[in-house]
mmCIF file of C-alpha atoms in Angstrom:
data_model
loop_
_atom_site.group_PDB
_atom_site.id
_atom_site.type_symbol
_atom_site.label_atom_id
_atom_site.label_comp_id
_atom_site.label_asym_id
_atom_site.label_seq_id
_atom_site.Cartn_x
_atom_site.Cartn_y
_atom_site.Cartn_z
ATOM 1 C CA MET A 1 134.512 107.534 75.213
ATOM 2 C CA ALA A 2 137.763 109.445 74.591
ATOM 3 C CA GLN A 3 140.888 107.576 75.742
ATOM 4 C CA ILE A 4 144.637 108.179 75.653
ATOM 5 C CA ASP A 5 147.524 105.934 74.723
ATOM 6 C CA GLN A 6 149.026 105.130 78.113
ATOM 7 C CA SER A 7 152.447 104.388 76.575
ATOM 8 C CA GLU A 8 152.610 107.912 75.141
ATOM 9 C CA ASN A 9 151.405 109.551 78.367
ATOM 10 C CA PRO A 10 153.341 107.917 81.198
ATOM 11 C CA GLY A 11 152.616 110.887 83.470
ATOM 12 C CA VAL A 12 148.897 110.088 83.529
ATOM 13 C CA PRO A 13 148.155 107.286 86.025
ATOM 14 C CA SER A 14 146.019 104.356 84.919
ATOM 15 C CA GLU A 15 143.979 104.525 88.141
ATOM 16 C CA VAL A 16 143.316 107.045 90.916
ATOM 17 C CA ASP A 17 141.469 105.527 93.880
ATOM 18 C CA SER A 18 138.239 104.128 92.346
ATOM 19 C CA TYR A 19 138.653 106.063 89.071
ATOM 20 C CA HIS A 20 140.202 104.726 85.870
ATOM 21 C CA SER A 21 140.554 105.623 82.158
ATOM 22 C CA LEU A 22 141.846 109.129 82.892
ATOM 23 C CA PHE A 23 141.723 111.573 79.967
ATOM 24 C CA PRO A 24 143.112 115.144 80.217
ATOM 25 C CA LEU A 25 140.445 117.844 79.792
ATOM 26 C CA GLU A 26 143.122 120.547 79.661
ATOM 27 C CA PRO A 27 146.520 120.507 77.906
ATOM 28 C CA LEU A 28 149.118 118.903 80.144
ATOM 29 C CA PRO A 29 152.119 121.187 80.772
ATOM 30 C CA PRO A 30 155.626 119.714 80.554
ATOM 31 C CA PRO A 31 156.761 118.305 83.937
ATOM 32 C CA ASN A 32 159.518 120.916 84.234
ATOM 33 C CA ARG A 33 157.182 123.845 83.479
ATOM 34 C CA LEU A 34 154.353 123.345 85.951
ATOM 35 C CA GLN A 35 152.800 126.688 86.887
ATOM 36 C CA LYS A 36 150.486 127.731 89.673
ATOM 37 C CA THR A 37 147.034 128.858 88.584
ATOM 38 C CA SER A 38 145.880 132.417 89.176
ATOM 39 C CA ASN A 39 142.717 131.181 90.909
ATOM 40 C CA PHE A 40 143.982 128.762 93.524
ATOM 41 C CA SER A 41 147.742 129.512 93.712
ATOM 42 C CA TYR A 42 148.385 125.791 93.355
ATOM 43 C CA ILE A 43 149.491 123.576 90.482
ATOM 44 C CA THR A 44 146.298 122.056 89.038
ATOM 45 C CA SER A 45 145.242 119.672 86.267
ATOM 46 C CA CYS A 46 141.865 118.397 85.106
ATOM 47 C CA TYR A 47 140.799 114.949 83.837
ATOM 48 C CA LYS A 48 137.769 112.956 82.789
ATOM 49 C CA ALA A 49 137.729 109.594 84.591
ATOM 50 C CA VAL A 50 135.332 106.664 84.984
ATOM 51 C CA ASN A 51 134.246 105.579 88.447
ATOM 52 C CA SER A 52 134.520 101.816 88.801
ATOM 53 C CA LYS A 53 131.654 101.791 91.348
ATOM 54 C CA ASP A 54 128.926 103.194 89.064
ATOM 55 C CA ASP A 55 130.727 103.136 85.672
ATOM 56 C CA LEU A 56 129.908 106.840 85.094
ATOM 57 C CA PRO A 57 132.347 109.531 83.931
ATOM 58 C CA TYR A 58 133.386 112.298 86.342
ATOM 59 C CA CYS A 59 135.542 115.394 86.186
ATOM 60 C CA LEU A 60 138.596 115.161 88.446
ATOM 61 C CA ARG A 61 140.242 118.456 89.408
ATOM 62 C CA ARG A 62 143.664 117.729 90.824
ATOM 63 C CA ILE A 63 145.418 120.057 93.238
ATOM 64 C CA HIS A 64 148.824 118.316 93.126
ATOM 65 C CA ALA A 65 148.388 116.141 96.182
ATOM 66 C CA LEU A 66 144.684 116.256 96.379
ATOM 67 C CA VAL A 67 141.876 115.375 93.960
ATOM 68 C CA PHE A 68 138.308 116.768 93.775
ATOM 69 C CA SER A 69 135.599 114.852 91.907
ATOM 70 C CA TYR A 70 132.799 116.705 90.077
ATOM 71 C CA ASP A 71 129.953 115.845 87.717
ATOM 72 C CA PHE A 72 131.197 115.452 84.144
ATOM 73 C CA HIS A 73 129.461 117.311 81.303
ATOM 74 C CA ALA A 74 130.687 116.097 77.924
ATOM 75 C CA GLY A 75 131.452 118.847 75.430
ATOM 76 C CA ALA A 76 131.385 121.652 77.999
ATOM 77 C CA GLU A 77 133.650 124.650 77.506
ATOM 78 C CA THR A 78 134.553 127.482 79.839
ATOM 79 C CA MET A 79 133.151 130.974 79.479
ATOM 80 C CA PHE A 80 136.742 132.107 79.053
ATOM 81 C CA SER A 81 137.367 129.855 76.056
ATOM 82 C CA ARG A 82 134.065 130.801 74.371
ATOM 83 C CA HIS A 83 134.029 134.566 74.896
ATOM 84 C CA PHE A 84 137.480 135.749 75.983
ATOM 85 C CA ASN A 85 139.911 133.744 73.894
ATOM 86 C CA ASP A 86 140.489 136.398 71.218
ATOM 87 C CA PRO A 87 143.370 138.781 72.066
ATOM 88 C CA ALA A 88 142.103 141.218 69.434
ATOM 89 C CA ALA A 89 139.015 141.866 71.573
ATOM 90 C CA ASP A 90 141.214 143.678 74.125
ATOM 91 C CA SER A 91 142.480 146.156 71.546
ATOM 92 C CA TYR A 92 139.940 148.844 72.536
ATOM 93 C CA PHE A 93 141.448 148.946 76.042
ATOM 94 C CA THR A 94 145.094 148.693 74.964
ATOM 95 C CA LYS A 95 147.126 151.857 75.382
ATOM 96 C CA ARG A 96 147.926 153.541 72.082
ATOM 97 C CA LYS A 97 151.467 154.293 71.072
ATOM 98 C CA TRP A 98 152.305 157.865 70.163
ATOM 99 C CA GLY A 99 150.817 158.744 66.814
ATOM 100 C CA GLN A 100 148.218 155.941 66.791
ATOM 101 C CA HIS A 101 144.565 156.894 66.416
ATOM 102 C CA GLU A 102 141.946 155.934 69.001
ATOM 103 C CA LEU A 103 139.883 152.967 67.810
ATOM 104 C CA PRO A 104 136.094 153.446 67.526
ATOM 105 C CA PRO A 105 134.176 151.663 70.292
ATOM 106 C CA PRO A 106 132.714 148.259 69.382
ATOM 107 C CA ARG A 107 128.951 147.850 69.081
ATOM 108 C CA GLN A 108 126.384 145.154 69.785
ATOM 109 C CA HIS A 109 126.478 142.428 67.111
ATOM 110 C CA ALA A 110 129.686 144.054 65.845
ATOM 111 C CA GLY A 111 132.262 143.063 68.434
ATOM 112 C CA LEU A 112 129.977 143.035 71.491
ATOM 113 C CA LEU A 113 127.612 140.354 72.770
ATOM 114 C CA PRO A 114 123.837 140.825 72.385
ATOM 115 C CA GLU A 115 122.239 142.109 75.584
ATOM 116 C CA SER A 116 119.723 139.243 75.643
ATOM 117 C CA LEU A 117 122.596 136.742 75.966
ATOM 118 C CA ILE A 118 124.164 138.695 78.830
ATOM 119 C CA TRP A 119 120.846 138.758 80.706
ATOM 120 C CA ALA A 120 120.477 135.014 80.121
ATOM 121 C CA TYR A 121 123.844 134.548 81.824
ATOM 122 C CA ILE A 122 122.947 136.967 84.645
ATOM 123 C CA VAL A 123 119.748 135.088 85.493
ATOM 124 C CA GLN A 124 121.587 131.768 85.717
ATOM 125 C CA LEU A 125 124.607 133.034 87.657
ATOM 126 C CA SER A 126 122.506 135.027 90.112
ATOM 127 C CA SER A 127 120.283 131.973 90.613
ATOM 128 C CA ALA A 128 123.370 129.879 91.380
ATOM 129 C CA LEU A 129 124.602 132.458 93.905
ATOM 130 C CA ARG A 130 121.141 132.689 95.460
ATOM 131 C CA THR A 131 121.079 128.915 96.003
ATOM 132 C CA ILE A 132 124.593 128.909 97.487
ATOM 133 C CA HIS A 133 124.079 131.975 99.698
ATOM 134 C CA THR A 134 120.703 130.723 100.961
ATOM 135 C CA ALA A 135 122.523 127.624 102.207
ATOM 136 C CA GLY A 136 124.837 129.878 104.231
ATOM 137 C CA LEU A 137 127.812 129.213 101.928
ATOM 138 C CA ALA A 138 129.843 131.146 99.369
ATOM 139 C CA CYS A 139 130.812 130.321 95.788
ATOM 140 C CA ARG A 140 134.305 131.923 95.744
ATOM 141 C CA VAL A 141 135.002 130.800 92.145
ATOM 142 C CA MET A 142 132.832 133.208 90.129
ATOM 143 C CA ASP A 143 135.352 133.548 87.334
ATOM 144 C CA PRO A 144 135.103 133.063 83.523
ATOM 145 C CA SER A 145 137.662 130.252 83.684
ATOM 146 C CA LYS A 146 135.480 128.369 86.198
ATOM 147 C CA ILE A 147 132.068 128.902 84.570
ATOM 148 C CA LEU A 148 131.131 126.075 82.193
ATOM 149 C CA ILE A 149 128.880 126.490 79.155
ATOM 150 C CA THR A 150 127.024 123.480 77.762
ATOM 151 C CA GLY A 151 124.879 123.745 74.669
ATOM 152 C CA LYS A 152 124.178 127.312 73.599
ATOM 153 C CA THR A 153 123.680 129.185 76.860
ATOM 154 C CA ARG A 154 123.425 126.712 79.771
ATOM 155 C CA LEU A 155 125.814 127.693 82.569
ATOM 156 C CA ARG A 156 127.286 125.680 85.425
ATOM 157 C CA VAL A 157 129.758 126.828 88.077
ATOM 158 C CA ASN A 158 132.821 124.594 88.325
ATOM 159 C CA CYS A 159 135.260 124.016 91.208
ATOM 160 C CA VAL A 160 132.887 125.068 94.016
ATOM 161 C CA GLY A 161 134.061 124.022 97.464
ATOM 162 C CA MET A 162 137.748 123.932 96.593
ATOM 163 C CA PHE A 163 138.619 127.165 98.383
ATOM 164 C CA ASP A 164 136.756 125.962 101.486
ATOM 165 C CA VAL A 165 139.115 122.983 101.634
ATOM 166 C CA LEU A 166 142.313 124.773 100.611
ATOM 167 C CA THR A 167 141.887 127.669 103.063
ATOM 168 C CA PHE A 168 140.461 125.644 105.945
ATOM 169 C CA ASP A 169 141.885 126.792 109.284
ATOM 170 C CA ASN A 170 141.497 124.215 112.026
ATOM 171 C CA SER A 171 142.337 126.795 114.681
ATOM 172 C CA GLN A 172 139.154 128.759 114.007
ATOM 173 C CA THR A 173 136.242 128.012 116.300
ATOM 174 C CA ASN A 174 133.581 129.481 113.994
ATOM 175 C CA HIS A 175 134.283 128.456 110.414
ATOM 176 C CA LEU A 176 131.284 130.411 109.095
ATOM 177 C CA ALA A 177 132.347 133.746 110.602
ATOM 178 C CA LEU A 178 133.885 134.966 107.336
ATOM 179 C CA MET A 179 131.042 133.683 105.144
ATOM 180 C CA PRO A 180 129.247 137.083 104.862
ATOM 181 C CA GLN A 181 132.530 138.590 103.660
ATOM 182 C CA TYR A 182 132.959 135.841 101.077
ATOM 183 C CA GLN A 183 129.360 136.306 99.909
ATOM 184 C CA GLN A 184 129.984 140.012 99.320
ATOM 185 C CA ALA A 185 133.091 139.057 97.326
ATOM 186 C CA ASP A 186 130.877 136.745 95.230
ATOM 187 C CA LEU A 187 128.688 139.697 94.253
ATOM 188 C CA ILE A 188 131.732 141.754 93.255
ATOM 189 C CA SER A 189 133.013 138.823 91.200
ATOM 190 C CA LEU A 190 129.607 138.544 89.515
ATOM 191 C CA GLY A 191 129.788 142.239 88.663
ATOM 192 C CA LYS A 192 133.214 141.745 87.098
ATOM 193 C CA VAL A 193 131.974 138.803 85.024
ATOM 194 C CA VAL A 194 128.989 140.810 83.754
ATOM 195 C CA LEU A 195 131.179 143.825 82.946
ATOM 196 C CA ALA A 196 133.665 141.621 81.090
ATOM 197 C CA LEU A 197 130.798 140.123 79.072
ATOM 198 C CA ALA A 198 129.429 143.580 78.273
ATOM 199 C CA CYS A 199 132.858 144.705 77.063
ATOM 200 C CA ASN A 200 133.591 141.311 75.493
ATOM 201 C CA SER A 201 137.030 141.693 77.068
ATOM 202 C CA LEU A 202 138.674 140.813 80.372
ATOM 203 C CA ALA A 203 140.787 143.945 79.980
ATOM 204 C CA GLY A 204 137.660 145.979 80.701
ATOM 205 C CA ILE A 205 137.553 144.927 84.353
ATOM 206 C CA LYS A 206 141.036 146.209 85.128
ATOM 207 C CA ARG A 207 140.952 149.171 87.501
ATOM 208 C CA GLU A 208 142.575 151.551 85.010
ATOM 209 C CA ASN A 209 139.949 150.673 82.376
ATOM 210 C CA LEU A 210 136.785 150.766 84.498
ATOM 211 C CA GLN A 211 135.680 154.250 83.450
ATOM 212 C CA LYS A 212 136.186 153.470 79.771
ATOM 213 C CA ALA A 213 134.395 150.145 80.201
ATOM 214 C CA MET A 214 131.367 151.755 81.867
ATOM 215 C CA GLU A 215 131.187 154.332 79.074
ATOM 216 C CA LEU A 216 131.084 151.446 76.601
ATOM 217 C CA VAL A 217 128.227 149.858 78.567
ATOM 218 C CA SER A 218 126.306 153.168 78.672
ATOM 219 C CA ILE A 219 126.567 153.591 74.896
ATOM 220 C CA ASN A 220 125.550 150.063 73.915
ATOM 221 C CA TYR A 221 123.303 148.638 76.612
ATOM 222 C CA SER A 222 120.256 149.480 78.718
ATOM 223 C CA SER A 223 120.360 151.507 81.906
ATOM 224 C CA ASP A 224 119.241 148.405 83.836
ATOM 225 C CA LEU A 225 122.401 146.531 82.839
ATOM 226 C CA LYS A 226 124.572 149.547 83.660
ATOM 227 C CA ASN A 227 122.894 149.994 87.065
ATOM 228 C CA LEU A 228 123.281 146.301 87.868
ATOM 229 C CA ILE A 229 127.025 146.423 87.158
ATOM 230 C CA LEU A 230 127.436 149.633 89.192
ATOM 231 C CA TYR A 231 125.505 148.168 92.105
ATOM 232 C CA LEU A 232 127.620 145.004 92.180
ATOM 233 C CA LEU A 233 130.963 146.800 91.846
ATOM 234 C CA SER A 234 130.334 149.885 94.014
ATOM 235 C CA GLU A 235 131.237 150.096 97.682
ATOM 236 C CA GLN A 236 128.159 149.763 99.896
ATOM 237 C CA SER A 237 127.715 150.702 103.551
ATOM 238 C CA ARG A 238 125.378 147.735 104.138
ATOM 239 C CA LEU A 239 125.632 144.068 103.309
ATOM 240 C CA ARG A 240 124.214 143.415 99.867
ATOM 241 C CA SER A 241 122.139 140.414 98.783
ATOM 242 C CA VAL A 242 121.866 138.762 95.415
ATOM 243 C CA ASN A 243 118.096 139.281 95.767
ATOM 244 C CA ASP A 244 118.696 143.040 95.442
ATOM 245 C CA ILE A 245 119.332 142.707 91.705
ATOM 246 C CA MET A 246 115.976 141.056 90.971
ATOM 247 C CA PRO A 247 114.217 144.412 90.265
ATOM 248 C CA MET A 248 116.944 145.186 87.711
ATOM 249 C CA ILE A 249 116.366 141.839 85.995
ATOM 250 C CA GLY A 250 112.635 142.537 86.008
ATOM 251 C CA ALA A 251 110.495 141.072 83.226
ATOM 252 C CA ARG A 252 113.609 139.636 81.556
ATOM 253 C CA PHE A 253 113.269 136.797 84.046
ATOM 254 C CA TYR A 254 110.088 135.708 82.248
ATOM 255 C CA THR A 255 111.947 135.702 78.944
ATOM 256 C CA GLN A 256 114.432 133.246 80.399
ATOM 257 C CA LEU A 257 111.633 131.222 81.965
ATOM 258 C CA ASP A 258 109.849 130.970 78.604
ATOM 259 C CA ALA A 259 113.102 129.961 76.902
ATOM 260 C CA SER A 260 113.660 127.315 79.559
ATOM 261 C CA GLN A 261 110.144 125.928 79.123
ATOM 262 C CA MET A 262 110.572 125.799 75.344
ATOM 263 C CA ARG A 263 113.880 124.037 75.808
ATOM 264 C CA ASN A 264 112.200 121.515 78.102
ATOM 265 C CA ASP A 265 109.556 120.851 75.437
ATOM 266 C CA VAL A 266 112.262 120.158 72.860
ATOM 267 C CA ILE A 267 114.154 117.879 75.248
ATOM 268 C CA GLU A 268 110.994 115.966 76.204
ATOM 269 C CA GLU A 269 110.175 115.467 72.532
ATOM 270 C CA ASP A 270 113.686 114.169 71.884
ATOM 271 C CA LEU A 271 113.468 111.993 74.993
ATOM 272 C CA ALA A 272 110.207 110.470 73.767
ATOM 273 C CA LYS A 273 111.978 109.496 70.543
ATOM 274 C CA GLU A 274 114.815 107.917 72.509
ATOM 275 C CA VAL A 275 112.323 105.971 74.636
ATOM 276 C CA GLN A 276 110.945 104.491 71.417
ATOM 277 C CA ASN A 277 114.468 103.816 70.177
ATOM 278 C CA GLY A 278 115.281 102.057 73.442
ATOM 279 C CA ARG A 279 112.170 99.897 73.146
ATOM 280 C CA LEU A 280 113.116 98.837 69.601
ATOM 281 C CA PHE A 281 116.709 98.209 70.662
ATOM 282 C CA ARG A 282 115.531 95.815 73.370
ATOM 283 C CA LEU A 283 113.484 93.957 70.756
ATOM 284 C CA LEU A 284 116.535 93.649 68.505
ATOM 285 C CA ALA A 285 118.740 92.576 71.408
ATOM 286 C CA LYS A 286 116.304 89.794 72.327
ATOM 287 C CA LEU A 287 115.927 88.766 68.697
ATOM 288 C CA GLY A 288 119.722 88.603 68.400
ATOM 289 C CA THR A 289 119.935 86.123 71.296
ATOM 290 C CA ILE A 290 117.579 83.794 69.412
ATOM 291 C CA ASN A 291 118.622 83.994 65.742
ATOM 292 C CA GLU A 292 121.503 81.782 64.579
ATOM 293 C CA ARG A 293 122.165 80.401 68.074
ATOM 294 C CA PRO A 294 124.665 77.545 67.458
ATOM 295 C CA GLU A 295 122.922 75.236 69.910
ATOM 296 C CA PHE A 296 120.560 75.232 72.853
ATOM 297 C CA GLN A 297 120.369 72.453 75.414
ATOM 298 C CA LYS A 298 122.628 70.321 73.169
ATOM 299 C CA ASP A 299 120.313 70.729 70.195
ATOM 300 C CA PRO A 300 122.310 72.206 67.246
ATOM 301 C CA THR A 301 119.133 72.630 65.164
ATOM 302 C CA TRP A 302 117.196 74.546 67.833
ATOM 303 C CA SER A 303 117.354 77.958 66.099
ATOM 304 C CA GLU A 304 116.308 76.426 62.756
ATOM 305 C CA THR A 305 113.137 74.654 63.870
ATOM 306 C CA GLY A 306 109.704 75.433 65.237
ATOM 307 C CA ASP A 307 108.965 78.990 66.377
ATOM 308 C CA ARG A 308 112.649 79.919 66.003
ATOM 309 C CA TYR A 309 112.480 79.264 62.258
ATOM 310 C CA LEU A 310 109.631 81.774 61.949
ATOM 311 C CA LEU A 311 111.759 84.353 63.782
ATOM 312 C CA LYS A 312 114.686 83.649 61.474
ATOM 313 C CA LEU A 313 112.489 84.308 58.446
ATOM 314 C CA PHE A 314 111.199 87.478 60.135
ATOM 315 C CA ARG A 315 114.815 88.630 60.642
ATOM 316 C CA ASP A 316 115.397 88.147 56.893
ATOM 317 C CA HIS A 317 112.156 90.047 56.199
ATOM 318 C CA LEU A 318 113.505 92.920 58.310
ATOM 319 C CA PHE A 319 117.070 93.197 57.059
ATOM 320 C CA HIS A 320 117.771 91.018 54.017
ATOM 321 C CA GLN A 321 115.208 91.905 51.372
ATOM 322 C CA VAL A 322 116.338 92.593 47.796
ATOM 323 C CA THR A 323 114.945 94.466 44.816
ATOM 324 C CA ASP A 324 113.853 92.968 41.485
ATOM 325 C CA ALA A 325 117.413 93.556 40.319
ATOM 326 C CA SER A 326 118.730 91.477 43.263
ATOM 327 C CA THR A 327 120.324 94.521 44.930
ATOM 328 C CA PRO A 328 119.933 95.091 48.697
ATOM 329 C CA TRP A 329 116.702 96.903 49.599
ATOM 330 C CA ILE A 330 117.398 99.031 52.663
ATOM 331 C CA ASP A 331 114.540 101.033 54.172
ATOM 332 C CA LEU A 332 114.845 102.139 57.807
ATOM 333 C CA SER A 333 111.160 103.052 58.002
ATOM 334 C CA HIS A 334 110.286 99.465 56.986
ATOM 335 C CA ILE A 335 112.440 98.098 59.822
ATOM 336 C CA VAL A 336 110.951 100.477 62.407
ATOM 337 C CA SER A 337 107.395 99.827 61.236
ATOM 338 C CA CYS A 338 107.776 96.048 61.363
ATOM 339 C CA LEU A 339 109.364 96.112 64.819
ATOM 340 C CA ASN A 340 106.560 98.321 66.150
ATOM 341 C CA LYS A 341 103.955 95.926 64.752
ATOM 342 C CA LEU A 342 105.795 93.004 66.355
ATOM 343 C CA ASP A 343 105.912 94.773 69.706
ATOM 344 C CA ALA A 344 102.188 95.584 69.543
ATOM 345 C CA GLY A 345 101.242 92.134 68.212
ATOM 346 C CA VAL A 346 98.860 93.507 65.593
ATOM 347 C CA PRO A 347 96.614 91.093 63.645
ATOM 348 C CA GLU A 348 98.064 92.201 60.289
ATOM 349 C CA LYS A 349 99.312 89.302 58.159
ATOM 350 C CA ILE A 350 102.853 89.051 56.821
ATOM 351 C CA SER A 351 104.413 86.772 54.193
ATOM 352 C CA LEU A 352 107.693 85.153 55.177
ATOM 353 C CA VAL A 353 109.712 83.508 52.389
ATOM 354 C CA SER A 354 112.547 81.030 52.886
ATOM 355 C CA ARG A 355 115.969 81.842 51.468
ATOM 356 C CA ASP A 356 115.658 79.176 48.758
ATOM 357 C CA GLU A 357 112.202 80.613 47.913
ATOM 358 C CA LYS A 358 110.705 77.098 48.032
ATOM 359 C CA SER A 359 108.374 77.806 50.918
ATOM 360 C CA MET A 360 106.205 80.719 52.040
ATOM 361 C CA LEU A 361 104.537 81.135 55.423
ATOM 362 C CA VAL A 362 101.704 83.582 56.058
ATOM 363 C CA VAL A 363 101.460 84.569 59.719
ATOM 364 C CA THR A 364 100.201 87.510 61.748
ATOM 365 C CA TYR A 365 102.350 89.780 63.854
ATOM 366 C CA SER A 366 100.448 88.514 66.885
ATOM 367 C CA ASP A 367 101.616 84.989 66.005
ATOM 368 C CA LEU A 368 105.184 86.234 65.693
ATOM 369 C CA LYS A 369 104.962 88.034 69.027
ATOM 370 C CA ARG A 370 103.751 84.854 70.722
ATOM 371 C CA CYS A 371 106.648 82.902 69.174
ATOM 372 C CA PHE A 372 109.092 85.641 70.116
ATOM 373 C CA GLU A 373 108.027 85.894 73.766
ATOM 374 C CA SER A 374 107.770 82.143 74.364
ATOM 375 C CA THR A 375 111.189 81.508 72.801
ATOM 376 C CA PHE A 376 112.872 84.228 74.783
ATOM 377 C CA GLN A 377 111.252 83.024 77.986
ATOM 378 C CA GLU A 378 112.637 79.575 77.172
ATOM 379 C CA LEU A 379 116.139 81.082 77.044
ATOM 380 C CA LEU A 380 115.559 82.999 80.272
ATOM 381 C CA ALA A 381 114.360 79.895 82.079
ATOM 382 C CA ALA A 382 117.637 78.193 81.193
ATOM 383 C CA THR A 383 119.756 81.092 82.427
ATOM 384 C CA ASN A 384 117.625 82.166 85.419
ATOM 385 C CA GLY A 385 118.552 85.792 84.745
ATOM 386 C CA PRO A 386 116.562 88.816 83.502
ATOM 387 C CA LEU A 387 117.609 90.927 80.502
#
């Protein structure tokens, strides 16, 4: 729901094609200091925007003159911002001045990422490449600044397809001729991402630091992780496939599968709660259309008579009860329980007291449900529209 003050951001348009409510997802550079990105060699900017056709938010990546629309994931951050945003992490690979002592190498859980997290990333990124390569395409944006992290460890690759558009050559007769070359470059890029994660530093993937970086991997991580990085970064006489690294992942794949299944169980449990919440919200929304309605079919007393009066007293029973000391009595479990009983129409009896305490009505929840449904249907019949 984030929005900007349009008067303070005149450079951000109010609408772009069918998108509106633009909100910058990255800091906007001053107009006189626009810089080309290292990935695309074009000036770029990124926004959240709402599509007027489906009213859903999307991520707009703008190549100044051209806009790409992607799925929007609220709260996502890049792998770069989560793991490579600390300049001090590069200190192990920084050249020492004369007289300075060599720093001790970092260790797992003491400057380096746990190996289980790196394998979790490898499984997801290799799965993404496998899907893309199987379709006869290439990713071409396997870079920490273009890998999104949502939640704790869920990865998504951002900006796919942009290079295919930006480097399109209409003079070529076979546009897929270079795809095997691009796919091999994807595997090298994956190797660089994994090595950077293992070193917890982008400085580790620089050519002059590769030997030192691999020594760090050998000291702190398993031989499988080292061999995977070497395989992805080494020159090969044959075309490699992302499937070749599956034996190196090995049984760790089942660890990620188990974690995914457990995560699904948690999400399904949360979803079940939200389904119940949605059901109760619909009850409250319908009840709100009935209670205190000023008039209906030119009858100003409609909401205060007949079945509607019972529903008014039930609304007071839900929300407006007081203690013996005449202070508000607020109990969410009471509200939820009563709404569930109303929805089920149970035969349990309930005492409804008028506000002046001069009258008391004893009814069952099934009676209230009948009053509720008939009254709402009466409103629907007058509007000829479903809710």
